[in-house]
Amino acid sequence: LPSGLIVAIDGPAGAGKSTAARLLAARLGYALLDTGAIYRTMALRARQRGIAWDDGPGVARLADELDLVFRLEGKVNHVSANGEDVTAAIRTPEISDGASRVSALPEVRAALLGLQRRIGAAGGVVVEGRDIGTVVFPDAQAKFFLTASADERARRRVAELRAAGRTVDLAQTKAEILARDDRDSSRATAPLRRAADAVEIDSSTMGPDEVVSRMADIVTERATASGNG
Ligand code: DC
């Protein structure tokens, strides 16, 4: 197995990044870093403290006192922030929207950059987000840009939310996903885009196992090329 690499997975909401990242990390024996969960936690903590989602300095200050712990258990990546289990609270549609809003603030992105780099620096990690291959780890040895059609992404997100016991509407979910992608892609700082050297995978008609097999093959190839095989 290739050891010590940084694997970046970027892409729009609902493309299957979380599932692919989790399965790939398990297959490689790597750690997993879900950077979206960090922005989600920031949005939640801002809400709890009455700090507006467009208050850049105010939200960024929350990063200084943020004590995040991830714990992967089966399919669920549990997240605790300063001792509070926020796993479910950060997955609501409202917090999805808030995460997209706070992540557009340059102060917030700057405040979280060092944290993400410290967690991933040692390598042997699959990092999932929007700007991992472009900004956070531009030297990652393997980069993927995972996409899927908007309809398929909306269907997957609805299935995920329904499995978690929520009542959601497909058309509304699709509209929310498109609004979020539009904001994430058009912001000035570290927008969502494919790194020039990222391998694009359209998962619209692929199952998770197929996506992960393709990724694992490419990681192994890259590892051999960089002498980590
Ligand atoms: O991947 P996710 O849906 O959990 O991410 C939630 C929001 O966080 C997403 O709409 C944009 C933002 N985000 C970001 O700007 N940069 C990242 N590396 C990860 C997420």
PDB file of N, CA, C and O in Angstrom, residues 10-11 35 39 99-106 109 129-132 134-136 180-193:
ATOM      1  N   ASP A  10     -11.744  17.113  -4.196  1.00  0.00           N
ATOM      2  CA  ASP A  10     -12.584  18.307  -4.235  1.00  0.00           C
ATOM      3  C   ASP A  10     -13.771  18.063  -5.159  1.00  0.00           C
ATOM      4  O   ASP A  10     -13.760  17.118  -5.951  1.00  0.00           O
ATOM      5  N   GLY A  11     -14.769  18.932  -5.051  1.00  0.00           N
ATOM      6  CA  GLY A  11     -15.921  18.825  -5.942  1.00  0.00           C
ATOM      7  C   GLY A  11     -17.131  19.488  -5.324  1.00  0.00           C
ATOM      8  O   GLY A  11     -17.103  19.889  -4.155  1.00  0.00           O
ATOM      9  N   THR A  35     -12.874  18.618   5.525  1.00  0.00           N
ATOM     10  CA  THR A  35     -12.736  20.051   5.818  1.00  0.00           C
ATOM     11  C   THR A  35     -14.084  20.767   5.806  1.00  0.00           C
ATOM     12  O   THR A  35     -14.245  21.791   6.455  1.00  0.00           O
ATOM     13  N   TYR A  39     -15.906  23.947   8.343  1.00  0.00           N
ATOM     14  CA  TYR A  39     -16.704  25.134   8.021  1.00  0.00           C
ATOM     15  C   TYR A  39     -18.119  25.018   8.603  1.00  0.00           C
ATOM     16  O   TYR A  39     -18.700  26.001   9.073  1.00  0.00           O
ATOM     17  N   ALA A  99     -22.572  27.225   6.361  1.00  0.00           N
ATOM     18  CA  ALA A  99     -21.180  26.840   6.104  1.00  0.00           C
ATOM     19  C   ALA A  99     -20.708  27.462   4.797  1.00  0.00           C
ATOM     20  O   ALA A  99     -19.582  27.970   4.697  1.00  0.00           O
ATOM     21  N   SER A 100     -21.577  27.437   3.797  1.00  0.00           N
ATOM     22  CA  SER A 100     -21.226  28.029   2.507  1.00  0.00           C
ATOM     23  C   SER A 100     -21.015  29.543   2.671  1.00  0.00           C
ATOM     24  O   SER A 100     -20.109  30.126   2.077  1.00  0.00           O
ATOM     25  N   ARG A 101     -21.848  30.168   3.503  1.00  0.00           N
ATOM     26  CA  ARG A 101     -21.711  31.619   3.719  1.00  0.00           C
ATOM     27  C   ARG A 101     -20.426  31.972   4.484  1.00  0.00           C
ATOM     28  O   ARG A 101     -19.669  32.850   4.068  1.00  0.00           O
ATOM     29  N   VAL A 102     -20.160  31.296   5.590  1.00  0.00           N
ATOM     30  CA  VAL A 102     -18.958  31.664   6.367  1.00  0.00           C
ATOM     31  C   VAL A 102     -17.683  31.297   5.596  1.00  0.00           C
ATOM     32  O   VAL A 102     -16.657  31.962   5.736  1.00  0.00           O
ATOM     33  N   SER A 103     -17.791  30.267   4.728  1.00  0.00           N
ATOM     34  CA  SER A 103     -16.593  29.848   3.999  1.00  0.00           C
ATOM     35  C   SER A 103     -16.226  30.830   2.890  1.00  0.00           C
ATOM     36  O   SER A 103     -15.136  30.749   2.333  1.00  0.00           O
ATOM     37  N   ALA A 104     -17.134  31.751   2.576  1.00  0.00           N
ATOM     38  CA  ALA A 104     -16.835  32.755   1.557  1.00  0.00           C
ATOM     39  C   ALA A 104     -16.047  33.926   2.135  1.00  0.00           C
ATOM     40  O   ALA A 104     -15.537  34.767   1.389  1.00  0.00           O
ATOM     41  N   LEU A 105     -15.926  33.990   3.476  1.00  0.00           N
ATOM     42  CA  LEU A 105     -15.244  35.120   4.113  1.00  0.00           C
ATOM     43  C   LEU A 105     -13.732  34.865   4.157  1.00  0.00           C
ATOM     44  O   LEU A 105     -13.290  33.864   4.732  1.00  0.00           O
ATOM     45  N   PRO A 106     -12.941  35.780   3.563  1.00  0.00           N
ATOM     46  CA  PRO A 106     -11.482  35.566   3.519  1.00  0.00           C
ATOM     47  C   PRO A 106     -10.868  35.391   4.905  1.00  0.00           C
ATOM     48  O   PRO A 106      -9.957  34.582   5.084  1.00  0.00           O
ATOM     49  N   ARG A 109     -11.390  31.772   6.013  1.00  0.00           N
ATOM     50  CA  ARG A 109     -10.533  30.830   5.278  1.00  0.00           C
ATOM     51  C   ARG A 109      -9.088  30.931   5.775  1.00  0.00           C
ATOM     52  O   ARG A 109      -8.428  29.922   5.978  1.00  0.00           O
ATOM     53  N   GLY A 129     -12.724  18.410   0.329  1.00  0.00           N
ATOM     54  CA  GLY A 129     -13.214  19.780   0.449  1.00  0.00           C
ATOM     55  C   GLY A 129     -13.534  20.431  -0.879  1.00  0.00           C
ATOM     56  O   GLY A 129     -14.111  19.797  -1.770  1.00  0.00           O
ATOM     57  N   ARG A 130     -13.188  21.731  -0.987  1.00  0.00           N
ATOM     58  CA  ARG A 130     -13.447  22.484  -2.215  1.00  0.00           C
ATOM     59  C   ARG A 130     -12.156  23.054  -2.809  1.00  0.00           C
ATOM     60  O   ARG A 130     -12.057  23.247  -4.002  1.00  0.00           O
ATOM     61  N   ASP A 131     -11.173  23.333  -1.924  1.00  0.00           N
ATOM     62  CA  ASP A 131      -9.946  24.020  -2.358  1.00  0.00           C
ATOM     63  C   ASP A 131      -8.706  23.250  -1.909  1.00  0.00           C
ATOM     64  O   ASP A 131      -7.641  23.833  -1.726  1.00  0.00           O
ATOM     65  N   ILE A 132      -8.835  21.956  -1.712  1.00  0.00           N
ATOM     66  CA  ILE A 132      -7.711  21.181  -1.167  1.00  0.00           C
ATOM     67  C   ILE A 132      -6.582  21.078  -2.199  1.00  0.00           C
ATOM     68  O   ILE A 132      -5.423  21.358  -1.889  1.00  0.00           O
ATOM     69  N   THR A 134      -6.171  22.972  -4.795  1.00  0.00           N
ATOM     70  CA  THR A 134      -5.760  24.277  -5.322  1.00  0.00           C
ATOM     71  C   THR A 134      -5.029  25.133  -4.291  1.00  0.00           C
ATOM     72  O   THR A 134      -4.080  25.829  -4.633  1.00  0.00           O
ATOM     73  N   VAL A 135      -5.469  25.104  -3.030  1.00  0.00           N
ATOM     74  CA  VAL A 135      -4.951  26.046  -2.031  1.00  0.00           C
ATOM     75  C   VAL A 135      -4.350  25.366  -0.792  1.00  0.00           C
ATOM     76  O   VAL A 135      -3.241  25.678  -0.385  1.00  0.00           O
ATOM     77  N   VAL A 136      -5.090  24.445  -0.190  1.00  0.00           N
ATOM     78  CA  VAL A 136      -4.647  23.893   1.097  1.00  0.00           C
ATOM     79  C   VAL A 136      -3.434  22.982   0.905  1.00  0.00           C
ATOM     80  O   VAL A 136      -2.414  23.150   1.583  1.00  0.00           O
ATOM     81  N   ARG A 180     -25.717  26.789  -3.416  1.00  0.00           N
ATOM     82  CA  ARG A 180     -24.484  26.630  -2.646  1.00  0.00           C
ATOM     83  C   ARG A 180     -23.279  26.501  -3.609  1.00  0.00           C
ATOM     84  O   ARG A 180     -22.250  27.150  -3.409  1.00  0.00           O
ATOM     85  N   ASP A 181     -23.432  25.692  -4.651  1.00  0.00           N
ATOM     86  CA  ASP A 181     -22.344  25.536  -5.638  1.00  0.00           C
ATOM     87  C   ASP A 181     -22.015  26.863  -6.281  1.00  0.00           C
ATOM     88  O   ASP A 181     -20.855  27.173  -6.520  1.00  0.00           O
ATOM     89  N   ASP A 182     -23.069  27.625  -6.580  1.00  0.00           N
ATOM     90  CA  ASP A 182     -22.865  28.903  -7.237  1.00  0.00           C
ATOM     91  C   ASP A 182     -22.053  29.825  -6.324  1.00  0.00           C
ATOM     92  O   ASP A 182     -21.085  30.440  -6.748  1.00  0.00           O
ATOM     93  N   ARG A 183     -22.415  29.864  -5.025  1.00  0.00           N
ATOM     94  CA  ARG A 183     -21.681  30.703  -4.080  1.00  0.00           C
ATOM     95  C   ARG A 183     -20.262  30.179  -3.903  1.00  0.00           C
ATOM     96  O   ARG A 183     -19.298  30.942  -3.920  1.00  0.00           O
ATOM     97  N   ASP A 184     -20.111  28.858  -3.750  1.00  0.00           N
ATOM     98  CA  ASP A 184     -18.794  28.269  -3.509  1.00  0.00           C
ATOM     99  C   ASP A 184     -17.859  28.468  -4.713  1.00  0.00           C
ATOM    100  O   ASP A 184     -16.637  28.568  -4.554  1.00  0.00           O
ATOM    101  N   SER A 185     -18.440  28.524  -5.922  1.00  0.00           N
ATOM    102  CA  SER A 185     -17.615  28.652  -7.131  1.00  0.00           C
ATOM    103  C   SER A 185     -17.302  30.092  -7.482  1.00  0.00           C
ATOM    104  O   SER A 185     -16.335  30.365  -8.186  1.00  0.00           O
ATOM    105  N   SER A 186     -18.143  31.027  -7.020  1.00  0.00           N
ATOM    106  CA  SER A 186     -17.978  32.400  -7.473  1.00  0.00           C
ATOM    107  C   SER A 186     -17.308  33.305  -6.439  1.00  0.00           C
ATOM    108  O   SER A 186     -17.023  34.455  -6.722  1.00  0.00           O
ATOM    109  N   ARG A 187     -17.040  32.794  -5.225  1.00  0.00           N
ATOM    110  CA  ARG A 187     -16.378  33.635  -4.222  1.00  0.00           C
ATOM    111  C   ARG A 187     -14.968  33.982  -4.694  1.00  0.00           C
ATOM    112  O   ARG A 187     -14.359  33.243  -5.488  1.00  0.00           O
ATOM    113  N   ALA A 188     -14.440  35.088  -4.131  1.00  0.00           N
ATOM    114  CA  ALA A 188     -13.131  35.583  -4.572  1.00  0.00           C
ATOM    115  C   ALA A 188     -11.997  34.729  -4.003  1.00  0.00           C
ATOM    116  O   ALA A 188     -10.986  34.488  -4.669  1.00  0.00           O
ATOM    117  N   THR A 189     -12.144  34.285  -2.747  1.00  0.00           N
ATOM    118  CA  THR A 189     -11.062  33.554  -2.091  1.00  0.00           C
ATOM    119  C   THR A 189     -11.256  32.043  -2.215  1.00  0.00           C
ATOM    120  O   THR A 189     -12.270  31.513  -1.781  1.00  0.00           O
ATOM    121  N   ALA A 190     -10.272  31.377  -2.809  1.00  0.00           N
ATOM    122  CA  ALA A 190     -10.261  29.910  -2.893  1.00  0.00           C
ATOM    123  C   ALA A 190     -11.591  29.321  -3.370  1.00  0.00           C
ATOM    124  O   ALA A 190     -12.191  28.495  -2.697  1.00  0.00           O
ATOM    125  N   PRO A 191     -12.064  29.755  -4.534  1.00  0.00           N
ATOM    126  CA  PRO A 191     -13.336  29.211  -5.028  1.00  0.00           C
ATOM    127  C   PRO A 191     -13.214  27.743  -5.393  1.00  0.00           C
ATOM    128  O   PRO A 191     -12.111  27.232  -5.586  1.00  0.00           O
ATOM    129  N   LEU A 192     -14.364  27.091  -5.473  1.00  0.00           N
ATOM    130  CA  LEU A 192     -14.406  25.699  -5.912  1.00  0.00           C
ATOM    131  C   LEU A 192     -13.999  25.641  -7.376  1.00  0.00           C
ATOM    132  O   LEU A 192     -14.652  26.225  -8.235  1.00  0.00           O
ATOM    133  N   ARG A 193     -12.894  24.982  -7.644  1.00  0.00           N
ATOM    134  CA  ARG A 193     -12.545  24.692  -9.045  1.00  0.00           C
ATOM    135  C   ARG A 193     -11.552  23.544  -9.091  1.00  0.00           C
ATOM    136  O   ARG A 193     -10.872  23.246  -8.115  1.00  0.00           O
TER     137      ARG A 193
END
